[in-house]
XYZ file of C-alpha atoms in Angstrom:
679
model
C -101.945 -62.522 -40.743
C -100.567 -60.092 -38.173
C -97.606 -62.377 -37.377
C -96.752 -62.657 -41.089
C -96.880 -58.870 -41.431
C -94.579 -58.407 -38.435
C -92.203 -61.012 -39.819
C -91.944 -59.202 -43.166
C -91.359 -55.915 -41.391
C -88.498 -57.407 -39.419
C -86.900 -58.809 -42.570
C -87.115 -55.418 -44.236
C -85.658 -53.714 -41.158
C -82.804 -56.171 -41.053
C -81.968 -55.533 -44.685
C -82.090 -51.777 -44.248
C -79.984 -51.869 -41.094
C -77.225 -53.901 -42.728
C -77.121 -51.524 -45.710
C -76.671 -54.458 -48.043
C -80.077 -55.086 -49.663
C -82.922 -53.168 -51.115
C -85.710 -54.753 -49.100
C -88.226 -54.340 -51.916
C -86.293 -56.430 -54.445
C -87.151 -59.860 -53.143
C -88.779 -61.971 -50.470
C -86.842 -64.529 -48.493
C -88.369 -67.242 -50.673
C -87.174 -65.585 -53.855
C -84.197 -66.741 -55.891
C -82.190 -63.675 -54.946
C -82.042 -64.799 -51.318
C -82.352 -68.563 -51.650
C -79.566 -69.068 -54.202
C -76.039 -67.757 -54.243
C -75.926 -68.301 -57.997
C -78.443 -68.954 -60.767
C -76.195 -70.306 -63.475
C -77.313 -70.467 -67.099
C -75.494 -73.781 -67.322
C -76.617 -76.547 -64.927
C -74.044 -77.372 -62.260
C -73.218 -80.818 -63.636
C -73.496 -79.773 -67.281
C -70.007 -81.028 -68.165
C -69.920 -84.058 -65.856
C -71.105 -86.593 -68.435
C -68.515 -85.539 -71.021
C -65.476 -85.271 -68.739
C -62.608 -87.455 -69.944
C -61.626 -90.429 -67.833
C -58.477 -90.335 -65.741
C -55.816 -92.041 -67.854
C -53.693 -94.872 -66.564
C -50.105 -93.942 -67.472
C -47.937 -96.263 -69.533
C -46.073 -98.645 -67.251
C -42.773 -97.740 -68.896
C -43.340 -94.027 -68.231
C -44.282 -94.670 -64.605
C -41.054 -96.600 -64.092
C -39.024 -93.793 -65.689
C -40.705 -91.133 -63.549
C -40.257 -93.141 -60.378
C -36.534 -93.548 -61.025
C -36.151 -89.842 -61.773
C -37.932 -88.944 -58.529
C -35.887 -91.211 -56.255
C -32.478 -90.406 -57.762
C -31.872 -87.211 -55.703
C -32.632 -88.900 -52.370
C -30.744 -92.214 -52.646
C -27.072 -93.088 -52.931
C -25.509 -94.147 -56.198
C -25.412 -97.756 -55.062
C -29.060 -97.678 -53.964
C -30.055 -96.102 -57.244
C -28.275 -98.771 -59.297
C -30.045 -101.483 -57.294
C -33.395 -99.718 -57.724
C -32.887 -99.558 -61.486
C -32.475 -103.349 -61.600
C -35.558 -103.981 -59.466
C -37.662 -101.549 -61.489
C -36.614 -103.172 -64.760
C -37.570 -106.611 -63.421
C -40.905 -105.154 -62.287
C -41.522 -103.550 -65.697
C -40.882 -106.762 -67.594
C -42.530 -109.099 -65.092
C -45.191 -108.745 -62.389
C -45.695 -105.060 -63.226
C -46.992 -105.963 -66.680
C -49.431 -108.456 -65.183
C -50.719 -106.000 -62.572
C -50.972 -103.217 -65.154
C -53.081 -105.438 -67.418
C -55.395 -106.360 -64.540
C -55.710 -102.695 -63.533
C -56.604 -101.741 -67.112
C -59.157 -104.537 -67.241
C -60.745 -103.413 -63.973
C -60.783 -99.808 -65.168
C -62.453 -100.800 -68.435
C -65.218 -102.514 -66.449
C -65.872 -99.374 -64.361
C -66.154 -96.576 -66.900
C -68.400 -94.524 -64.630
C -65.480 -93.618 -62.374
C -61.684 -93.388 -62.209
C -59.213 -96.123 -61.406
C -58.048 -94.241 -58.301
C -61.374 -93.172 -56.785
C -62.413 -96.232 -54.753
C -58.912 -97.276 -53.625
C -58.309 -93.697 -52.487
C -61.543 -93.622 -50.480
C -60.579 -96.958 -48.951
C -57.114 -95.691 -48.063
C -58.540 -92.736 -46.155
C -61.353 -94.614 -44.445
C -59.252 -97.619 -43.420
C -56.502 -95.584 -41.769
C -56.873 -95.818 -38.011
C -54.909 -92.741 -36.961
C -56.736 -89.774 -35.367
C -58.149 -87.218 -37.810
C -56.690 -84.052 -36.215
C -53.147 -83.316 -37.406
C -53.011 -86.486 -39.504
C -55.774 -85.603 -41.959
C -58.017 -82.650 -41.110
C -56.506 -79.393 -42.443
C -57.237 -75.858 -41.269
C -57.895 -72.823 -43.468
C -58.369 -69.359 -41.915
C -60.374 -66.724 -43.784
C -59.514 -63.062 -43.903
C -61.259 -60.974 -41.281
C -64.000 -58.486 -42.025
C -62.598 -54.956 -42.147
C -65.891 -53.455 -40.937
C -66.397 -53.934 -37.162
C -70.192 -54.177 -37.424
C -69.811 -57.399 -39.443
C -66.902 -58.932 -37.511
C -68.761 -59.642 -34.260
C -68.954 -63.371 -33.599
C -72.719 -63.865 -33.771
C -73.017 -61.568 -36.804
C -70.226 -63.207 -38.771
C -71.464 -66.679 -37.855
C -74.981 -65.801 -39.036
C -73.727 -64.456 -42.340
C -71.514 -67.518 -42.810
C -74.499 -69.793 -42.153
C -76.667 -67.938 -44.673
C -73.988 -67.851 -47.392
C -73.205 -71.540 -46.827
C -76.874 -72.394 -47.232
C -77.136 -70.227 -50.347
C -74.192 -72.170 -51.790
C -75.793 -75.492 -50.817
C -79.220 -74.599 -52.183
C -77.647 -73.470 -55.469
C -75.817 -76.767 -55.695
C -78.918 -78.824 -54.929
C -80.976 -76.940 -57.497
C -78.202 -77.289 -60.105
C -77.881 -73.498 -60.196
C -74.276 -73.315 -58.987
C -71.874 -72.370 -61.781
C -70.009 -75.402 -63.149
C -66.387 -75.409 -62.012
C -64.317 -74.380 -65.032
C -60.662 -73.391 -65.206
C -60.411 -70.500 -67.672
C -56.979 -70.021 -69.233
C -58.007 -66.473 -70.137
C -60.983 -65.488 -67.941
C -61.414 -62.096 -69.611
C -62.152 -63.813 -72.916
C -64.155 -66.842 -71.799
C -65.653 -66.326 -68.340
C -68.627 -64.499 -69.804
C -72.142 -64.879 -71.206
C -70.916 -65.462 -74.742
C -68.992 -68.574 -73.662
C -72.004 -69.846 -71.722
C -74.323 -69.318 -74.689
C -72.074 -71.411 -76.906
C -71.801 -74.099 -74.231
C -75.566 -74.228 -73.723
C -76.085 -75.397 -77.312
C -73.291 -77.965 -77.205
C -74.569 -81.556 -76.749
C -73.894 -82.724 -73.194
C -72.014 -85.750 -74.503
C -69.411 -83.428 -76.066
C -69.704 -80.263 -73.939
C -66.296 -80.637 -72.283
C -64.535 -80.924 -75.635
C -66.445 -77.937 -76.960
C -65.216 -75.979 -73.943
C -61.623 -76.979 -74.688
C -61.902 -75.041 -77.961
C -62.306 -71.895 -75.827
C -59.297 -72.879 -73.671
C -61.699 -73.331 -70.774
C -61.348 -76.596 -68.877
C -64.333 -78.018 -66.951
C -63.505 -79.799 -63.682
C -65.056 -82.772 -61.936
C -67.767 -81.821 -59.451
C -68.635 -85.224 -58.024
C -67.198 -84.287 -54.617
C -69.469 -81.278 -54.128
C -72.460 -83.382 -53.106
C -70.557 -84.426 -49.970
C -69.754 -80.898 -48.784
C -72.911 -80.739 -46.660
C -74.846 -83.305 -44.668
C -71.893 -85.713 -44.628
C -70.331 -87.411 -41.624
C -67.538 -89.900 -41.268
C -68.773 -92.654 -38.959
C -66.130 -94.644 -37.045
C -66.253 -98.395 -37.614
C -63.811 -101.093 -36.572
C -61.255 -101.581 -39.338
C -62.753 -99.087 -41.783
C -64.992 -96.044 -41.383
C -67.938 -95.140 -43.586
C -69.344 -91.913 -44.967
C -73.015 -91.212 -44.294
C -74.844 -88.608 -46.381
C -77.993 -86.742 -45.302
C -78.654 -84.293 -48.154
C -82.197 -83.468 -47.001
C -81.263 -82.308 -43.494
C -82.595 -78.930 -42.389
C -80.425 -78.265 -39.348
C -76.834 -77.594 -38.379
C -74.806 -78.770 -35.407
C -73.625 -75.938 -33.126
C -71.004 -76.389 -30.423
C -70.107 -73.958 -27.652
C -67.900 -74.726 -24.633
C -68.259 -78.414 -25.478
C -72.051 -78.291 -25.224
C -73.835 -79.536 -28.320
C -76.953 -78.090 -29.928
C -78.786 -78.357 -33.207
C -80.535 -75.465 -34.887
C -82.980 -75.508 -37.770
C -81.826 -73.247 -40.615
C -84.189 -74.431 -43.361
C -87.977 -74.419 -43.045
C -90.212 -77.440 -43.576
C -90.219 -76.822 -47.341
C -86.443 -76.607 -47.524
C -86.202 -72.816 -47.882
C -83.501 -70.897 -46.010
C -85.011 -69.189 -42.985
C -84.940 -65.386 -42.999
C -81.803 -63.608 -41.731
C -83.616 -62.268 -38.664
C -84.827 -65.771 -37.762
C -81.382 -67.380 -38.102
C -79.808 -64.511 -36.138
C -82.472 -64.829 -33.446
C -82.015 -68.585 -33.110
C -78.247 -68.254 -32.858
C -78.569 -65.520 -30.221
C -81.017 -67.609 -28.220
C -78.650 -70.587 -28.420
C -75.781 -68.493 -27.060
C -78.034 -67.160 -24.292
C -79.122 -70.701 -23.438
C -75.517 -71.856 -23.306
C -74.610 -68.968 -21.004
C -76.980 -70.451 -18.441
C -75.132 -73.785 -18.537
C -71.721 -74.836 -17.332
C -69.127 -75.936 -19.891
C -69.694 -79.566 -20.866
C -68.436 -81.851 -18.111
C -68.200 -84.676 -20.658
C -67.349 -83.004 -24.013
C -68.334 -85.780 -26.394
C -66.600 -84.152 -29.358
C -63.206 -85.025 -27.890
C -63.809 -88.615 -28.988
C -63.672 -87.546 -32.648
C -59.985 -86.761 -32.029
C -59.276 -90.331 -30.940
C -57.716 -93.265 -32.777
C -60.496 -94.501 -35.052
C -60.960 -98.003 -33.626
C -61.014 -96.567 -30.101
C -63.693 -94.092 -31.161
C -65.612 -96.866 -32.935
C -65.683 -98.935 -29.731
C -66.733 -95.925 -27.660
C -69.464 -95.002 -30.125
C -70.825 -98.563 -30.204
C -71.142 -98.490 -26.419
C -72.560 -94.959 -26.446
C -75.396 -95.774 -28.857
C -76.405 -98.845 -26.847
C -78.578 -96.202 -25.173
C -81.550 -95.647 -27.507
C -81.688 -91.970 -26.531
C -78.033 -91.449 -27.416
C -78.418 -93.393 -30.651
C -81.368 -91.251 -31.718
C -79.682 -87.960 -30.853
C -76.374 -88.909 -32.451
C -77.801 -90.265 -35.680
C -80.758 -87.885 -36.131
C -79.142 -84.680 -34.916
C -75.354 -84.953 -35.201
C -74.574 -87.327 -38.071
C -77.222 -85.802 -40.332
C -76.465 -82.124 -39.649
C -75.624 -80.077 -42.740
C -72.393 -78.867 -41.168
C -70.888 -78.058 -37.809
C -70.562 -74.525 -36.389
C -68.086 -74.202 -33.515
C -68.461 -71.004 -31.498
C -65.298 -70.517 -29.478
C -64.835 -68.273 -26.449
C -62.140 -65.799 -25.413
C -60.393 -68.611 -23.549
C -59.868 -70.431 -26.854
C -57.901 -67.492 -28.247
C -58.241 -64.645 -30.724
C -56.248 -63.737 -33.798
C -52.988 -61.856 -33.252
C -51.222 -61.005 -36.497
C -47.840 -60.612 -34.780
C -48.125 -64.077 -33.196
C -50.906 -66.169 -34.760
C -49.556 -69.552 -33.668
C -51.504 -69.976 -30.375
C -54.829 -69.514 -32.151
C -53.762 -71.571 -35.180
C -52.815 -74.500 -32.950
C -56.160 -74.266 -31.157
C -58.065 -74.159 -34.446
C -56.067 -77.009 -35.976
C -56.662 -79.469 -33.139
C -56.394 -77.680 -29.790
C -58.196 -79.139 -26.808
C -60.818 -80.759 -29.108
C -63.531 -80.127 -26.531
C -65.499 -77.900 -28.897
C -65.019 -79.807 -32.162
C -66.665 -82.569 -34.159
C -63.878 -83.593 -36.527
C -66.055 -86.201 -38.276
C -68.201 -83.613 -40.099
C -67.265 -82.924 -43.710
C -67.132 -79.197 -42.936
C -66.762 -77.402 -39.621
C -66.984 -73.608 -39.484
C -64.963 -72.334 -36.538
C -65.800 -68.800 -35.395
C -63.580 -67.394 -32.671
C -64.715 -64.898 -30.055
C -63.294 -62.034 -32.128
C -65.074 -63.206 -35.296
C -62.046 -64.891 -36.876
C -63.539 -67.587 -39.112
C -61.885 -70.823 -40.179
C -62.724 -74.088 -41.824
C -61.558 -77.437 -40.490
C -62.570 -80.248 -42.828
C -62.572 -84.018 -42.869
C -60.512 -85.114 -45.875
C -61.733 -88.535 -47.015
C -64.741 -87.267 -48.961
C -62.890 -84.738 -51.110
C -59.991 -82.458 -51.833
C -59.009 -78.815 -51.945
C -60.750 -77.841 -55.193
C -64.259 -78.251 -53.780
C -63.380 -76.815 -50.359
C -61.592 -73.801 -51.822
C -64.482 -73.064 -54.185
C -66.931 -73.170 -51.266
C -64.639 -71.078 -49.096
C -64.066 -68.409 -51.745
C -67.752 -68.166 -52.572
C -68.968 -67.751 -49.001
C -66.232 -65.250 -48.165
C -67.137 -63.077 -51.143
C -70.851 -63.417 -50.412
C -70.521 -62.452 -46.751
C -68.287 -59.475 -47.466
C -70.048 -58.102 -50.547
C -73.617 -58.606 -49.386
C -73.895 -59.613 -45.729
C -77.468 -60.126 -44.576
C -77.075 -59.032 -40.970
C -74.945 -56.535 -39.079
C -74.489 -55.589 -35.430
C -77.599 -53.377 -35.648
C -79.901 -55.877 -37.368
C -83.128 -56.646 -35.443
C -83.640 -60.347 -34.785
C -86.667 -62.554 -34.366
C -86.610 -63.722 -30.725
C -86.358 -67.488 -30.324
C -85.988 -67.948 -26.573
C -87.802 -71.093 -25.482
C -88.244 -72.345 -29.060
C -87.076 -75.892 -28.329
C -88.385 -77.226 -31.626
C -85.903 -75.126 -33.590
C -83.053 -74.738 -31.099
C -82.318 -78.028 -29.356
C -79.823 -78.835 -26.625
C -78.481 -82.379 -27.025
C -78.845 -83.861 -23.572
C -76.867 -87.100 -23.896
C -76.655 -89.812 -21.260
C -73.175 -90.627 -19.994
C -72.131 -93.572 -17.913
C -68.799 -94.128 -16.154
C -67.265 -95.848 -19.172
C -68.051 -92.921 -21.484
C -66.681 -90.443 -18.965
C -63.481 -92.479 -18.791
C -63.257 -92.771 -22.599
C -63.610 -89.012 -23.021
C -60.974 -88.363 -20.345
C -58.591 -90.800 -22.027
C -59.119 -89.244 -25.483
C -58.659 -85.765 -24.024
C -55.385 -86.736 -22.335
C -54.008 -88.340 -25.507
C -54.877 -85.358 -27.672
C -53.466 -82.966 -25.076
C -50.199 -84.927 -25.052
C -49.937 -84.765 -28.847
C -50.763 -81.063 -28.938
C -48.248 -80.279 -26.199
C -45.634 -81.854 -28.443
C -46.718 -79.955 -31.567
C -44.528 -77.044 -32.536
C -45.573 -74.367 -35.010
C -43.345 -71.765 -36.632
C -44.270 -69.065 -39.117
C -42.463 -66.851 -41.603
C -43.561 -63.767 -43.522
C -41.084 -62.698 -46.200
C -42.059 -59.444 -47.977
C -39.100 -59.322 -50.389
C -40.493 -62.263 -52.369
C -43.992 -62.011 -53.812
C -45.996 -62.579 -56.980
C -44.801 -59.282 -58.417
C -41.158 -60.259 -57.909
C -41.696 -63.527 -59.745
C -43.641 -61.932 -62.581
C -41.029 -59.206 -63.017
C -38.270 -61.789 -63.371
C -40.253 -64.339 -65.404
C -40.331 -67.007 -62.678
C -42.921 -69.528 -61.568
C -43.956 -68.595 -57.996
C -44.605 -72.207 -56.994
C -41.312 -73.501 -58.367
C -39.414 -70.764 -56.491
C -41.172 -71.685 -53.247
C -40.444 -75.390 -53.704
C -36.813 -74.693 -54.614
C -36.525 -72.597 -51.442
C -37.793 -75.509 -49.344
C -35.152 -77.819 -50.819
C -32.383 -75.308 -50.197
C -33.613 -74.634 -46.667
C -33.667 -78.319 -45.748
C -30.266 -78.967 -47.310
C -28.738 -75.994 -45.472
C -30.227 -76.966 -42.121
C -29.946 -80.752 -42.182
C -27.376 -81.593 -44.903
C -29.554 -83.987 -46.909
C -32.403 -84.382 -49.376
C -35.607 -86.155 -48.392
C -38.942 -87.345 -49.717
C -41.051 -84.283 -50.548
C -44.764 -84.181 -51.291
C -46.709 -81.608 -53.258
C -50.303 -82.293 -54.218
C -51.753 -81.592 -57.657
C -55.440 -81.905 -58.479
C -56.558 -84.271 -61.240
C -60.082 -82.850 -61.238
C -59.869 -82.217 -64.998
C -60.941 -85.886 -65.190
C -64.076 -87.686 -64.072
C -63.726 -88.657 -60.399
C -60.137 -87.454 -60.367
C -58.603 -86.881 -56.940
C -54.966 -85.827 -56.656
C -51.566 -86.778 -57.984
C -48.303 -86.367 -56.111
C -45.581 -84.106 -57.438
C -42.015 -84.709 -56.290
C -40.336 -81.271 -56.072
C -36.954 -82.664 -54.980
C -35.333 -83.191 -58.395
C -31.832 -83.549 -59.780
C -32.203 -79.946 -60.990
C -33.022 -78.603 -57.498
C -30.233 -80.698 -56.016
C -27.721 -79.321 -58.541
C -28.721 -75.744 -57.717
C -28.548 -76.296 -53.961
C -25.099 -77.846 -54.201
C -23.869 -75.044 -56.486
C -25.160 -72.177 -54.377
C -23.753 -73.688 -51.177
C -20.227 -73.900 -52.543
C -17.576 -71.685 -50.886
C -17.440 -68.207 -52.426
C -14.242 -68.933 -54.362
C -15.946 -71.876 -56.090
C -19.289 -70.164 -56.659
C -20.747 -69.999 -60.134
C -21.643 -66.627 -61.574
C -25.059 -65.095 -60.937
C -25.964 -65.777 -64.562
C -25.053 -69.455 -64.275
C -27.009 -69.816 -61.037
C -29.966 -68.051 -62.605
C -29.827 -70.515 -65.519
C -30.003 -73.323 -62.955
C -33.051 -71.682 -61.337
C -34.659 -71.556 -64.787
C -33.889 -75.239 -65.239
C -35.532 -76.010 -61.874
C -38.575 -74.016 -62.944
C -38.755 -75.853 -66.276
C -38.561 -79.265 -64.616
C -41.122 -78.257 -61.996
C -43.443 -76.959 -64.700
C -43.270 -80.270 -66.547
C -43.953 -82.202 -63.338
C -46.987 -79.989 -62.727
C -48.284 -80.539 -66.249
C -47.729 -84.296 -66.044
C -49.477 -84.550 -62.671
C -52.471 -82.439 -63.717
C -52.888 -84.593 -66.824
C -52.857 -87.805 -64.791
C -49.332 -88.633 -65.896
C -47.587 -88.842 -62.551
C -46.323 -92.122 -61.119
C -47.452 -92.211 -57.473
C -51.129 -93.004 -58.006
C -50.318 -95.575 -60.695
C -47.904 -97.427 -58.412
C -50.426 -97.145 -55.568
C -53.137 -98.677 -57.777
C -50.830 -101.488 -58.952
C -50.033 -102.317 -55.323
C -53.744 -102.241 -54.519
C -54.412 -104.564 -57.460
C -51.853 -107.058 -56.142
C -53.643 -107.023 -52.790
C -57.040 -107.542 -54.433
C -55.668 -110.449 -56.459
C -54.008 -112.035 -53.436
C -50.571 -111.768 -55.070
C -47.281 -111.304 -53.182
C -46.086 -107.737 -52.795
C -43.691 -107.017 -55.703
C -40.107 -106.368 -54.680
C -40.225 -102.784 -56.018
C -42.355 -101.852 -53.001
C -39.738 -103.278 -50.658
C -36.871 -101.200 -52.018
C -35.295 -98.520 -49.883
C -36.009 -96.048 -52.694
C -39.759 -96.708 -52.661
C -39.920 -96.504 -48.883
C -37.901 -93.300 -48.796
C -39.865 -91.478 -51.516
C -43.096 -92.321 -49.697
C -41.783 -91.244 -46.303
C -42.728 -87.627 -46.825
C -40.551 -85.677 -44.438
C -41.444 -82.465 -46.264
C -45.188 -82.419 -46.912
C -46.343 -79.212 -48.585
C -49.642 -77.603 -49.472
C -50.170 -74.214 -51.078
C -52.763 -71.787 -49.748
C -52.726 -69.299 -52.579
C -56.161 -67.683 -52.302
C -56.895 -64.014 -51.749
C -59.601 -64.950 -49.245
C -57.185 -66.762 -46.916
C -54.780 -65.434 -44.282
C -53.443 -68.726 -42.951
C -53.673 -72.477 -43.176
C -52.054 -75.422 -41.513
C -51.924 -79.193 -41.174
C -49.848 -81.652 -39.207
C -46.678 -83.467 -40.254
C -47.459 -86.702 -42.089
C -44.543 -88.580 -40.483
C -43.284 -88.257 -36.923
C -39.999 -86.545 -37.872
C -41.468 -84.514 -40.715
C -42.579 -80.989 -41.550
C -46.166 -79.996 -42.312
C -45.523 -77.010 -44.565
C -48.435 -74.774 -45.531
C -47.271 -71.966 -47.792
C -48.448 -69.118 -49.977
C -46.977 -66.490 -52.232
C -49.180 -63.429 -52.400
C -49.066 -59.948 -53.887
C -47.238 -58.562 -50.870
C -45.209 -61.429 -49.440
C -44.312 -65.103 -49.329
C -45.271 -66.979 -46.198
C -45.012 -70.375 -44.568
C -46.480 -72.101 -41.518
C -44.508 -75.153 -40.436
C -45.682 -77.794 -37.966
C -43.330 -80.314 -36.378
C -43.219 -82.592 -33.352
C -40.821 -81.074 -30.862
C -38.873 -84.199 -29.995
C -38.691 -85.397 -33.611
C -37.922 -82.463 -35.943
C -36.516 -78.964 -35.593
C -39.054 -76.583 -37.080
C -37.426 -73.361 -35.868
C -34.151 -74.319 -37.529
C -35.980 -75.000 -40.767
C -37.852 -71.676 -40.697
C -34.620 -69.776 -40.019
C -32.956 -71.665 -42.857
C -35.934 -70.938 -45.114
C -35.523 -67.201 -44.553
C -31.842 -67.545 -45.468
C -32.811 -69.577 -48.554
C -35.208 -66.825 -49.660
C -32.391 -64.298 -49.162
C -30.007 -66.377 -51.256
C -32.408 -66.989 -54.129
C -33.578 -63.372 -54.211
C -29.930 -62.220 -54.254
C -29.137 -64.520 -57.207
C -32.156 -63.233 -59.112
C -31.306 -59.591 -58.448
C -27.604 -60.004 -59.298
C -28.448 -61.818 -62.503
C -30.952 -59.134 -63.461
C -28.419 -56.371 -62.756
C -25.798 -58.161 -64.843
C -28.247 -58.513 -67.736
C -29.097 -54.813 -67.557
C -25.394 -53.887 -67.538
C -24.758 -56.043 -70.615
C -27.729 -54.482 -72.392
C -26.412 -51.013 -71.578
C -22.991 -51.884 -73.050
C -24.594 -53.236 -76.237
C -26.621 -50.063 -76.621
């Protein structure tokens, strides 16, 4: 009785000290603490009624493919491609399309792309860092008392668990894209939806111009690990786990964060356990054999190492019971690993993206990385899901930790020193082979990272306000700038990748947009003409508008499942399943070139994010993370030093921004002058 009373007092003190809660409003077992949201609509309310991802018409796919390859092939290559595509459309393509439709009809519970896409990810043998796992860096806390590493980590843990518990209890708000949030993101909309039959709920929502999104990926956010296997990995889910994996200086620990009934432990308890873990680690040397390095290895190499490692029953138990099943991974970095420097963020970004890999477990669905200065990032394994689910989680926990953090620098904690049942050091057994395997993986990753170049650009003259003022699509302007920058720097046009979510459909994943178009090519060629041959500002502006129109249509097509990449991918996969020869379309130079994505882009347009990065997808390519915010446009470009010239591209990108902004301003000035004359 006395212990319970003391415990409640500590919780109340913690809440008062952090100035974020009225301690009398709830207990730690109450909904207010246990759930981040208590939605009136169950989380999966719309899932049953979501439309199925359509398979595009074969004729349309062929047309779209030809339009996409035209800017990047010669006239002769294009003419040849047209012939091959027409033969494909009238021949083997029709047969494969019919078989794909038949297979899709027999699997109405999912989408035609879902399983092949999982297989594609899991069968690839390349290392996860740089090749697949992206990095997203959250904005820092502006209040110093919440930015300290252990404080921010504790709040991130609690908010993550509140998100997870809401999801498990079906209390997390369904993911809905509101065309006009002020009119529909409200209780009135939810009341109408609550009386709509589940079989038709999605279509009822459409009447409000509110579009429900697939949420099947959310169940894999927590308690999911990618397990290396020879030939093809597997995903293992442990939704009932009550602990997280914590890494510091390569040492590995697990820490209970839920009690035996599945409730989130109190803030003072979680803070106390994390502090005791850090104190315990301070008594140890950095890991002499940092096992996590192996998760950066080529997948078959890691699979072989893991098979040997778990031949020890102790290792097998610890790895499977503690690591694989953990809800997520928390990586606590030290000063040596770097801190955030706004004037030069690249050293820290490189470390967070892949770095030395000694303090990472890249196989977890989600890893929270908290630097010594409190900078918090997410590094996530990509096979299980895409950006929609990750960004939702990221936005929710950022808002939760900043609006209502549960602990601060002055919060009392419940001591946990010596509590080995709740804070556990993973004392693995290593033999000479495992030591050698870790050393080899470390050396390979270090070699790759030494060859990785990263360049950044912040451009304040272009921002959301600029685009809105001139009636332009921010994304189309950014993509046009990339095409102009590459053409200026390297005198050619190349395969370019932009991802678009198809989560408006059941088990949708992504579709590829191809931002290098005949419209962008025409503009680039026009604007690069000598001054005496230059078109007027008005004519160039009309070409920018044309680029924006084409880009907008590509976006709409992709979002509605009417791209061509996934369809062609599925037809190729069908041929493989049927044991048929690879159709000649897939052997054309055009197909190879469009799928050799030298410019791979991903937008990071969230107000919770300050940076994001990923590796190039081909050896001589650019990994281009970009955003256009209220105050600036920005880009982070990764390249391999001996393969591509990232600094030249970034310099050219700044010049491209200058050029496009100048065209827009000149055109606007000319329009104003004409209006003044008319008046």
